[in-house]
């Protein structure tokens, strides 16, 4: 049971209400205990004082009765009947044979009503019963605190009613005050929830409460820092993407230069070495020509070693261009993280063979430009990206459900000129159309160039 109670999460308002209720209950219990003690003492003093007065009066009547045995008893009964009810006491006259001769009448004050027995037992003080000998009869004086106890009970009932009304008023006032004081927490929670979703566009106002203003200031400073960091990270990721594209372009240029060195300069050096070797075989009797031929042969050997060293530095590691599908999927994942309000569905076909760095960069640039247009201009809520590699062709399709391409929109606005130029350089096709459900579909088909096998064959002649 205790484990279940520990797992119950109470709101701050409920906790404060429970604390206030507990304190109020303690105050009420303490006040009730003090009231019961004071009321019991008051009843005791009141009944005791009334009993003393009644005893003194009865003592006087008894002494007069005993002095006049003939007329005294009759006069005693007349006086008792004339007085009737004694305050806070019950009077009874009993004959010598035990017969009740007289009982004082019941009090007319709140007649017929009595406090509950348990309450009367708590407040009725223990007072002795008085017995007086009046000759041939006995007078019994019994203290009666029932009327005082009934007054206390009525006071308690009225007090409980007032206490309940006070508790109700205090509860309503506390609830209203807590709701007003804690109402900013809902706004703070909403701002934190948006921040947890990666949106830091909410700023908290001043609540004119020192603690809440301190919390709002700290959150606003945190949101500003996170917003700046997010923008910085976005720029950094874009810079890294462009850096990778530039690096890939440099690697492609290195491969082109390496092929040119191998195919052109390497072959030329090999031919010169062959010619100088033939000259050496035919000019043994001509020392000057023979020496020149040997010098040419030695020099071409050094050139060949130098070209081989340059080729080793220019040739990048293999396999970079065979991960186009992973690059597309990774870029879609990053873009979706920056634009969570647009649902993105990315489907790619694994590229089993190298597609070439130039082709890979073109595909990524087409994807980047298209998704940028979707985020900036389309107003779309969903976009599909599909990359298919079939045989010697790569097909890239980006389709959104936005506003589409306006009839009077200039091509330069969407970067169509750059996209068409890139596709044209690789002898591909680029199409823009509106699907049946609306939006814009960008379709590009690019041929995969045949791979070039580079080797050092011919440089070792």
Short mmCIF file of C-alpha atoms in Angstrom, two decimals:
data_model
loop_
_atom_site.label_atom_id
_atom_site.label_comp_id
_atom_site.label_asym_id
_atom_site.label_seq_id
_atom_site.Cartn_x
_atom_site.Cartn_y
_atom_site.Cartn_z
CA UNK A 1 0.00 0.00 0.00
CA UNK A 2 2.85 2.41 0.88
CA UNK A 3 4.55 1.62 -2.44
CA UNK A 4 1.37 2.56 -4.31
CA UNK A 5 1.11 5.82 -2.37
CA UNK A 6 4.72 6.69 -3.14
CA UNK A 7 4.05 6.24 -6.86
CA UNK A 8 1.09 8.65 -6.81
CA UNK A 9 2.16 11.97 -8.30
CA UNK A 10 0.43 14.91 -6.66
CA UNK A 11 0.32 18.36 -8.19
CA UNK A 12 1.85 21.30 -6.36
CA UNK A 13 -1.63 22.74 -5.84
CA UNK A 14 -2.81 19.48 -4.25
CA UNK A 15 0.27 19.32 -2.00
CA UNK A 16 -0.21 22.89 -0.76
CA UNK A 17 -3.92 22.23 -0.22
CA UNK A 18 -3.13 19.10 1.81
CA UNK A 19 -0.60 20.99 3.94
CA UNK A 20 -3.06 23.82 4.62
CA UNK A 21 -5.82 21.33 5.36
CA UNK A 22 -3.56 19.46 7.78
CA UNK A 23 -2.55 22.67 9.57
CA UNK A 24 -6.17 23.78 9.79
CA UNK A 25 -7.18 20.38 11.16
CA UNK A 26 -4.46 20.59 13.82
CA UNK A 27 -5.65 24.07 14.79
CA UNK A 28 -9.26 22.88 14.98
CA UNK A 29 -8.36 19.85 17.09
CA UNK A 30 -6.27 21.96 19.45
CA UNK A 31 -8.99 24.60 19.66
CA UNK A 32 -11.64 21.93 20.28
CA UNK A 33 -9.59 20.34 23.06
CA UNK A 34 -9.05 23.70 24.72
CA UNK A 35 -12.76 24.56 24.38
CA UNK A 36 -13.83 21.23 25.89
CA UNK A 37 -11.53 21.75 28.88
CA UNK A 38 -12.66 25.31 29.48
CA UNK A 39 -16.35 24.44 29.04
CA UNK A 40 -16.10 21.53 31.50
CA UNK A 41 -14.53 23.83 34.08
CA UNK A 42 -17.18 26.46 33.48
CA UNK A 43 -20.02 23.96 33.90
CA UNK A 44 -18.42 22.60 37.06
CA UNK A 45 -18.11 26.05 38.59
CA UNK A 46 -21.65 27.03 37.56
CA UNK A 47 -23.34 23.90 38.92
CA UNK A 48 -21.19 23.89 42.06
CA UNK A 49 -22.08 27.51 42.81
CA UNK A 50 -25.79 26.83 42.26
CA UNK A 51 -25.58 23.76 44.53
CA UNK A 52 -23.95 25.78 47.33
CA UNK A 53 -26.74 28.36 47.21
CA UNK A 54 -29.41 25.62 47.19
CA UNK A 55 -27.75 23.79 50.07
CA UNK A 56 -27.63 26.95 52.17
CA UNK A 57 -31.30 27.66 51.52
CA UNK A 58 -32.34 24.09 52.28
CA UNK A 59 -30.25 24.12 55.47
CA UNK A 60 -32.19 27.17 56.66
CA UNK A 61 -35.54 25.50 55.84
CA UNK A 62 -34.50 22.29 57.62
CA UNK A 63 -33.40 24.14 60.79
CA UNK A 64 -36.76 25.99 60.93
CA UNK A 65 -38.63 22.72 60.40
CA UNK A 66 -36.78 20.98 63.20
CA UNK A 67 -37.51 23.88 65.63
CA UNK A 68 -41.27 23.58 64.98
CA UNK A 69 -42.11 19.84 64.69
CA UNK A 70 -45.86 20.59 64.57
CA UNK A 71 -46.09 23.13 61.75
CA UNK A 72 -42.62 22.91 60.38
CA UNK A 73 -43.04 19.96 57.93
CA UNK A 74 -46.13 21.48 56.34
CA UNK A 75 -44.43 24.85 56.04
CA UNK A 76 -41.37 23.11 54.49
CA UNK A 77 -43.45 21.45 51.80
CA UNK A 78 -45.25 24.74 51.07
CA UNK A 79 -41.98 26.58 50.65
CA UNK A 80 -40.52 23.84 48.42
CA UNK A 81 -43.60 23.79 46.18
CA UNK A 82 -43.59 27.59 46.02
CA UNK A 83 -39.96 27.71 44.93
CA UNK A 84 -40.38 24.89 42.41
CA UNK A 85 -37.31 24.34 40.26
CA UNK A 86 -33.89 25.10 41.72
CA UNK A 87 -31.31 26.28 39.20
CA UNK A 88 -28.98 23.47 38.07
CA UNK A 89 -30.38 21.13 40.75
CA UNK A 90 -33.13 18.57 41.22
CA UNK A 91 -34.92 18.46 44.57
CA UNK A 92 -36.75 15.41 45.99
CA UNK A 93 -38.44 14.87 49.38
CA UNK A 94 -38.65 11.26 50.60
CA UNK A 95 -40.79 10.06 53.54
CA UNK A 96 -39.45 7.82 56.29
CA UNK A 97 -41.03 4.78 54.59
CA UNK A 98 -39.15 5.61 51.32
CA UNK A 99 -42.13 7.09 49.53
CA UNK A 100 -41.45 10.13 47.35
CA UNK A 101 -43.40 13.06 48.70
CA UNK A 102 -42.20 15.72 46.27
CA UNK A 103 -40.01 16.07 43.16
CA UNK A 104 -39.10 19.46 41.74
CA UNK A 105 -40.50 20.06 38.22
CA UNK A 106 -38.38 19.79 35.11
CA UNK A 107 -36.76 22.92 33.78
CA UNK A 108 -38.72 24.82 31.15
CA UNK A 109 -35.48 26.05 29.57
CA UNK A 110 -35.06 24.16 26.25
CA UNK A 111 -37.55 21.64 27.52
CA UNK A 112 -37.50 18.19 25.96
CA UNK A 113 -34.01 18.59 24.50
CA UNK A 114 -30.84 16.94 25.76
CA UNK A 115 -27.26 16.76 24.54
CA UNK A 116 -26.01 13.39 23.25
CA UNK A 117 -25.05 10.95 25.99
CA UNK A 118 -21.40 10.76 24.90
CA UNK A 119 -21.11 14.53 24.92
CA UNK A 120 -22.84 14.80 28.31
CA UNK A 121 -20.50 12.14 29.73
CA UNK A 122 -17.48 14.23 28.61
CA UNK A 123 -18.68 17.54 30.08
CA UNK A 124 -20.75 16.61 33.18
CA UNK A 125 -18.54 17.13 36.24
CA UNK A 126 -18.66 14.64 39.15
CA UNK A 127 -20.60 16.48 41.94
CA UNK A 128 -21.82 14.95 45.21
CA UNK A 129 -25.52 14.49 45.99
CA UNK A 130 -26.71 16.40 49.05
CA UNK A 131 -28.83 14.72 51.78
CA UNK A 132 -30.66 16.73 54.46
CA UNK A 133 -32.53 15.25 57.53
CA UNK A 134 -35.76 17.11 58.18
CA UNK A 135 -37.17 14.91 60.92
CA UNK A 136 -39.64 12.46 59.49
CA UNK A 137 -38.47 13.03 55.91
CA UNK A 138 -35.28 13.33 53.87
CA UNK A 139 -34.44 16.05 51.36
CA UNK A 140 -32.22 14.92 48.46
CA UNK A 141 -30.46 17.61 46.38
CA UNK A 142 -29.03 16.26 43.10
CA UNK A 143 -26.85 18.59 40.93
CA UNK A 144 -28.23 18.76 37.38
CA UNK A 145 -25.83 20.01 34.65
CA UNK A 146 -28.02 18.92 31.71
CA UNK A 147 -29.07 22.48 30.80
CA UNK A 148 -25.51 23.79 30.88
CA UNK A 149 -24.33 20.78 28.86
CA UNK A 150 -27.13 21.40 26.36
CA UNK A 151 -26.00 25.02 26.01
CA UNK A 152 -22.46 23.80 25.39
CA UNK A 153 -23.74 21.36 22.77
CA UNK A 154 -25.65 24.11 20.98
CA UNK A 155 -22.56 26.32 21.10
CA UNK A 156 -20.49 23.49 19.67
CA UNK A 157 -22.96 22.88 16.84
CA UNK A 158 -22.97 26.58 15.97
CA UNK A 159 -19.17 26.63 16.18
CA UNK A 160 -18.86 23.60 13.90
CA UNK A 161 -21.15 25.26 11.38
CA UNK A 162 -19.11 28.45 11.51
CA UNK A 163 -15.87 26.43 11.22
CA UNK A 164 -17.17 24.54 8.19
CA UNK A 165 -18.23 27.80 6.55
CA UNK A 166 -14.80 29.27 7.36
CA UNK A 167 -13.06 26.19 5.95
CA UNK A 168 -15.15 26.44 2.78
CA UNK A 169 -14.35 30.13 2.36
CA UNK A 170 -10.65 29.59 3.09
CA UNK A 171 -10.56 26.61 0.71
CA UNK A 172 -12.13 28.61 -2.12
CA UNK A 173 -9.81 31.55 -1.45
CA UNK A 174 -6.73 29.31 -1.30
CA UNK A 175 -7.72 27.47 -4.47
CA UNK A 176 -8.27 30.74 -6.33
CA UNK A 177 -4.98 32.15 -5.03
CA UNK A 178 -3.06 28.98 -5.96
CA UNK A 179 -4.60 28.84 -9.42
CA UNK A 180 -3.68 32.46 -10.02
CA UNK A 181 -0.18 32.01 -8.60
CA UNK A 182 0.51 28.76 -10.49
CA UNK A 183 -1.17 29.68 -13.78
CA UNK A 184 2.18 30.80 -15.30
CA UNK A 185 3.47 27.25 -14.86
CA UNK A 186 1.23 26.05 -17.70
CA UNK A 187 2.79 28.62 -20.03
CA UNK A 188 6.27 27.66 -18.84
CA UNK A 189 5.47 23.97 -19.39
CA UNK A 190 4.22 24.69 -22.93
CA UNK A 191 7.43 26.59 -23.69
CA UNK A 192 9.53 23.72 -22.36
CA UNK A 193 7.50 21.21 -24.41
CA UNK A 194 8.16 23.22 -27.59
CA UNK A 195 11.82 23.36 -26.66
CA UNK A 196 11.87 19.59 -26.19
CA UNK A 197 10.54 19.32 -29.77
CA UNK A 198 13.42 21.48 -30.98
CA UNK A 199 11.41 24.73 -31.35
CA UNK A 200 12.84 27.61 -29.34
CA UNK A 201 10.67 30.43 -30.70
CA UNK A 202 8.71 30.98 -27.47
CA UNK A 203 9.84 33.59 -24.95
CA UNK A 204 8.32 33.90 -21.48
CA UNK A 205 6.98 37.28 -20.25
CA UNK A 206 7.48 38.91 -16.85
CA UNK A 207 5.08 37.58 -14.19
CA UNK A 208 5.86 40.21 -11.52
CA UNK A 209 6.76 37.39 -9.12
CA UNK A 210 10.43 37.22 -8.18
CA UNK A 211 10.78 33.42 -8.39
CA UNK A 212 8.83 33.07 -11.62
CA UNK A 213 10.62 36.02 -13.21
CA UNK A 214 13.96 34.42 -12.35
CA UNK A 215 12.78 31.15 -13.94
CA UNK A 216 11.46 32.97 -17.04
CA UNK A 217 14.72 34.91 -17.45
CA UNK A 218 16.79 31.73 -17.18
CA UNK A 219 14.58 29.92 -19.70
CA UNK A 220 14.69 32.82 -22.16
CA UNK A 221 18.47 32.93 -21.93
CA UNK A 222 18.63 29.16 -22.41
CA UNK A 223 16.26 29.34 -25.40
CA UNK A 224 18.36 32.10 -26.98
CA UNK A 225 21.51 30.06 -26.51
CA UNK A 226 19.96 26.87 -27.89
CA UNK A 227 18.41 28.74 -30.82
CA UNK A 228 21.77 30.27 -31.69
CA UNK A 229 23.48 26.91 -31.26
CA UNK A 230 20.92 25.21 -33.48
CA UNK A 231 21.37 27.83 -36.19
CA UNK A 232 25.14 27.54 -35.85
CA UNK A 233 24.96 23.75 -36.10
CA UNK A 234 22.74 24.04 -39.16
CA UNK A 235 25.24 26.35 -40.84
CA UNK A 236 28.07 24.06 -39.75
CA UNK A 237 26.35 21.01 -41.23
CA UNK A 238 25.73 22.86 -44.48
CA UNK A 239 29.34 24.01 -44.54
CA UNK A 240 30.46 20.46 -43.90
CA UNK A 241 28.22 19.20 -46.71
CA UNK A 242 29.67 21.75 -49.12
CA UNK A 243 33.14 20.96 -47.82
CA UNK A 244 32.60 17.28 -48.57
CA UNK A 245 31.32 18.20 -52.04
CA UNK A 246 34.38 20.38 -52.67
CA UNK A 247 36.64 17.63 -51.38
CA UNK A 248 34.92 15.14 -53.66
CA UNK A 249 35.39 17.55 -56.55
CA UNK A 250 39.08 17.88 -55.72
CA UNK A 251 39.41 14.11 -55.59
CA UNK A 252 37.78 13.86 -58.99
CA UNK A 253 40.20 16.47 -60.36
CA UNK A 254 43.08 14.52 -58.90
CA UNK A 255 41.90 11.36 -60.63
CA UNK A 256 41.58 13.23 -63.93
CA UNK A 257 45.09 14.66 -63.53
CA UNK A 258 46.39 11.22 -62.57
CA UNK A 259 44.86 9.66 -65.68
CA UNK A 260 46.29 12.43 -67.85
CA UNK A 261 49.74 11.98 -66.34
CA UNK A 262 49.50 8.24 -66.76
CA UNK A 263 48.04 8.24 -70.26
CA UNK A 264 49.88 11.18 -71.81
CA UNK A 265 53.09 11.99 -69.97
CA UNK A 266 53.74 8.42 -68.84
CA UNK A 267 53.36 7.04 -72.33
CA UNK A 268 55.55 9.83 -73.78
CA UNK A 269 58.31 9.12 -71.27
CA UNK A 270 58.11 5.42 -72.08
CA UNK A 271 58.47 6.21 -75.81
CA UNK A 272 61.48 8.44 -75.20
CA UNK A 273 63.12 5.70 -73.13
CA UNK A 274 62.50 3.21 -75.93
CA UNK A 275 64.05 5.57 -78.52
CA UNK A 276 67.06 6.32 -76.32
CA UNK A 277 67.56 2.60 -75.80
CA UNK A 278 67.56 2.01 -79.55
CA UNK A 279 70.12 4.80 -80.04
CA UNK A 280 72.39 3.23 -77.44
CA UNK A 281 72.36 -0.07 -79.31
CA UNK A 282 73.39 1.60 -82.60
CA UNK A 283 76.03 4.16 -81.55
CA UNK A 284 78.67 2.20 -79.72
CA UNK A 285 81.29 3.63 -82.11
CA UNK A 286 80.13 7.19 -81.55
CA UNK A 287 81.03 8.20 -77.99
CA UNK A 288 79.29 11.58 -78.01
CA UNK A 289 75.95 10.23 -79.22
CA UNK A 290 76.29 7.22 -76.93
CA UNK A 291 76.83 9.49 -73.93
CA UNK A 292 73.91 11.71 -74.83
CA UNK A 293 71.64 8.68 -75.22
CA UNK A 294 72.70 7.37 -71.79
CA UNK A 295 71.97 10.80 -70.28
CA UNK A 296 68.54 10.83 -71.92
CA UNK A 297 67.82 7.31 -70.60
CA UNK A 298 68.87 8.28 -67.08
CA UNK A 299 66.83 11.49 -67.17
CA UNK A 300 63.68 9.70 -68.38
CA UNK A 301 64.08 7.18 -65.60
CA UNK A 302 64.10 9.98 -63.05
CA UNK A 303 61.07 11.54 -64.74
CA UNK A 304 59.28 8.20 -64.62
CA UNK A 305 60.00 7.85 -60.90
CA UNK A 306 58.76 11.40 -60.33
CA UNK A 307 55.52 10.76 -62.25
CA UNK A 308 54.95 7.57 -60.24
CA UNK A 309 55.40 9.52 -56.99
CA UNK A 310 52.96 12.19 -58.14
CA UNK A 311 50.40 9.53 -59.14
CA UNK A 312 50.60 7.95 -55.68
CA UNK A 313 49.91 11.33 -54.08
CA UNK A 314 47.08 12.20 -56.46
CA UNK A 315 45.24 8.84 -56.34
CA UNK A 316 42.62 8.94 -53.52
CA UNK A 317 41.39 5.87 -51.62
CA UNK A 318 38.88 3.79 -53.59
CA UNK A 319 35.25 3.25 -52.67
CA UNK A 320 34.17 6.81 -51.75
CA UNK A 321 31.68 7.08 -54.62
CA UNK A 322 29.96 3.77 -53.91
CA UNK A 323 27.85 5.07 -50.95
CA UNK A 324 25.47 7.43 -52.77
CA UNK A 325 22.36 5.82 -51.26
CA UNK A 326 23.75 6.27 -47.76
CA UNK A 327 24.64 9.91 -48.48
CA UNK A 328 21.09 10.60 -49.73
CA UNK A 329 19.52 8.90 -46.71
CA UNK A 330 21.81 10.78 -44.31
CA UNK A 331 21.03 14.16 -45.89
CA UNK A 332 17.28 13.42 -45.72
CA UNK A 333 17.65 12.54 -42.06
CA UNK A 334 19.47 15.80 -41.32
CA UNK A 335 16.93 17.86 -43.31
CA UNK A 336 14.02 16.19 -41.54
CA UNK A 337 15.60 17.04 -38.19
CA UNK A 338 15.77 20.72 -39.17
CA UNK A 339 12.18 20.75 -40.52
CA UNK A 340 10.16 18.46 -38.20
CA UNK A 341 6.89 20.07 -39.30
CA UNK A 342 7.27 18.46 -42.77
CA UNK A 343 6.97 14.67 -42.92
CA UNK A 344 9.70 13.20 -45.15
CA UNK A 345 9.66 9.68 -46.58
CA UNK A 346 12.98 8.57 -48.08
CA UNK A 347 13.42 5.38 -50.13
CA UNK A 348 16.77 4.48 -51.70
CA UNK A 349 18.19 1.62 -53.73
CA UNK A 350 21.65 0.45 -52.64
CA UNK A 351 24.39 1.31 -55.17
CA UNK A 352 26.47 -1.80 -55.61
CA UNK A 353 29.04 -0.16 -57.92
CA UNK A 354 30.87 3.15 -57.82
CA UNK A 355 28.89 5.92 -59.52
CA UNK A 356 31.63 8.52 -59.75
CA UNK A 357 32.14 11.56 -57.53
CA UNK A 358 30.80 14.01 -60.10
CA UNK A 359 27.55 12.12 -60.44
CA UNK A 360 27.22 11.75 -56.66
CA UNK A 361 27.75 15.48 -56.09
CA UNK A 362 25.15 16.32 -58.76
CA UNK A 363 22.57 14.03 -57.16
CA UNK A 364 23.16 15.56 -53.71
CA UNK A 365 22.97 19.09 -55.10
CA UNK A 366 19.68 18.33 -56.88
CA UNK A 367 18.30 16.84 -53.65
CA UNK A 368 19.50 19.82 -51.59
CA UNK A 369 18.07 22.41 -53.97
CA UNK A 370 14.70 20.62 -54.23
CA UNK A 371 14.28 20.17 -50.45
CA UNK A 372 15.32 23.78 -49.88
CA UNK A 373 12.54 24.89 -52.25
CA UNK A 374 10.07 22.65 -50.43
CA UNK A 375 10.93 24.23 -47.07
CA UNK A 376 10.99 27.84 -48.32
CA UNK A 377 8.28 28.12 -50.93
CA UNK A 378 5.94 25.12 -51.17
CA UNK A 379 4.07 25.21 -47.84
CA UNK A 380 4.01 21.41 -48.03
CA UNK A 381 3.36 19.09 -45.09
CA UNK A 382 4.71 15.93 -46.73
CA UNK A 383 7.50 15.14 -49.20
CA UNK A 384 8.65 11.86 -50.75
CA UNK A 385 12.25 11.25 -51.86
CA UNK A 386 13.10 8.22 -54.00
CA UNK A 387 16.50 7.18 -55.36
CA UNK A 388 16.53 4.25 -57.79
CA UNK A 389 19.60 2.71 -59.46
CA UNK A 390 18.65 0.52 -62.42
CA UNK A 391 21.36 -0.75 -64.74
CA UNK A 392 23.32 2.25 -65.97
CA UNK A 393 20.85 4.94 -64.83
CA UNK A 394 20.21 6.80 -61.58
CA UNK A 395 16.67 8.17 -61.06
CA UNK A 396 16.01 10.80 -58.38
CA UNK A 397 12.46 11.95 -57.62
CA UNK A 398 11.30 14.55 -55.08
CA UNK A 399 7.51 14.94 -54.77
CA UNK A 400 5.67 17.24 -52.32
CA UNK A 401 2.04 18.12 -51.61
CA UNK A 402 2.58 21.89 -51.56
CA UNK A 403 1.33 24.74 -53.71
CA UNK A 404 3.23 23.61 -56.79
CA UNK A 405 5.07 25.74 -59.33
CA UNK A 406 3.24 28.97 -60.23
CA UNK A 407 2.74 29.67 -63.92
CA UNK A 408 4.47 33.06 -63.74
CA UNK A 409 7.32 31.96 -61.48
CA UNK A 410 10.71 32.74 -62.82
CA UNK A 411 12.98 29.71 -63.10
CA UNK A 412 15.79 31.42 -61.26
CA UNK A 413 13.67 31.62 -58.12
CA UNK A 414 13.79 27.88 -57.64
CA UNK A 415 17.35 27.45 -58.86
CA UNK A 416 16.14 25.65 -61.99
CA UNK A 417 18.93 27.09 -64.10
CA UNK A 418 21.63 25.59 -61.88
CA UNK A 419 19.78 22.27 -61.66
CA UNK A 420 19.35 22.05 -65.43
CA UNK A 421 22.99 22.94 -66.02
CA UNK A 422 24.21 20.22 -63.67
CA UNK A 423 21.97 17.61 -65.27
CA UNK A 424 22.98 18.74 -68.79
CA UNK A 425 26.70 18.39 -67.94
CA UNK A 426 26.12 14.71 -67.23
CA UNK A 427 23.85 14.23 -70.29
CA UNK A 428 20.82 13.59 -68.10
CA UNK A 429 17.15 14.65 -68.10
CA UNK A 430 15.28 16.93 -65.66
CA UNK A 431 11.47 17.20 -65.56
CA UNK A 432 9.11 19.25 -63.36
CA UNK A 433 5.40 18.46 -63.31
CA UNK A 434 2.33 18.55 -61.05
CA UNK A 435 1.03 15.14 -59.82
CA UNK A 436 -2.67 14.33 -59.84
CA UNK A 437 -2.97 15.19 -56.14
CA UNK A 438 -1.26 18.58 -56.51
CA UNK A 439 2.13 19.82 -55.41
CA UNK A 440 5.38 19.59 -57.39
CA UNK A 441 7.40 16.61 -58.62
CA UNK A 442 11.07 16.98 -59.61
CA UNK A 443 12.37 14.01 -61.63
CA UNK A 444 15.97 13.61 -62.75
CA UNK A 445 17.50 10.72 -64.72
CA UNK A 446 21.29 10.58 -64.93
CA UNK A 447 23.39 8.01 -66.82
CA UNK A 448 26.10 6.23 -64.86
CA UNK A 449 29.43 6.68 -66.74
CA UNK A 450 31.55 3.57 -67.31
CA UNK A 451 34.21 3.06 -64.66
CA UNK A 452 37.83 3.74 -65.60
CA UNK A 453 40.44 1.22 -64.48
CA UNK A 454 43.65 3.00 -63.74
CA UNK A 455 46.93 1.19 -63.43
CA UNK A 456 50.59 1.91 -63.49
CA UNK A 457 51.20 -0.33 -66.43
CA UNK A 458 53.56 1.27 -68.94
CA UNK A 459 55.40 3.37 -66.38
CA UNK A 460 57.72 0.58 -65.44
CA UNK A 461 59.21 -0.02 -68.91
#
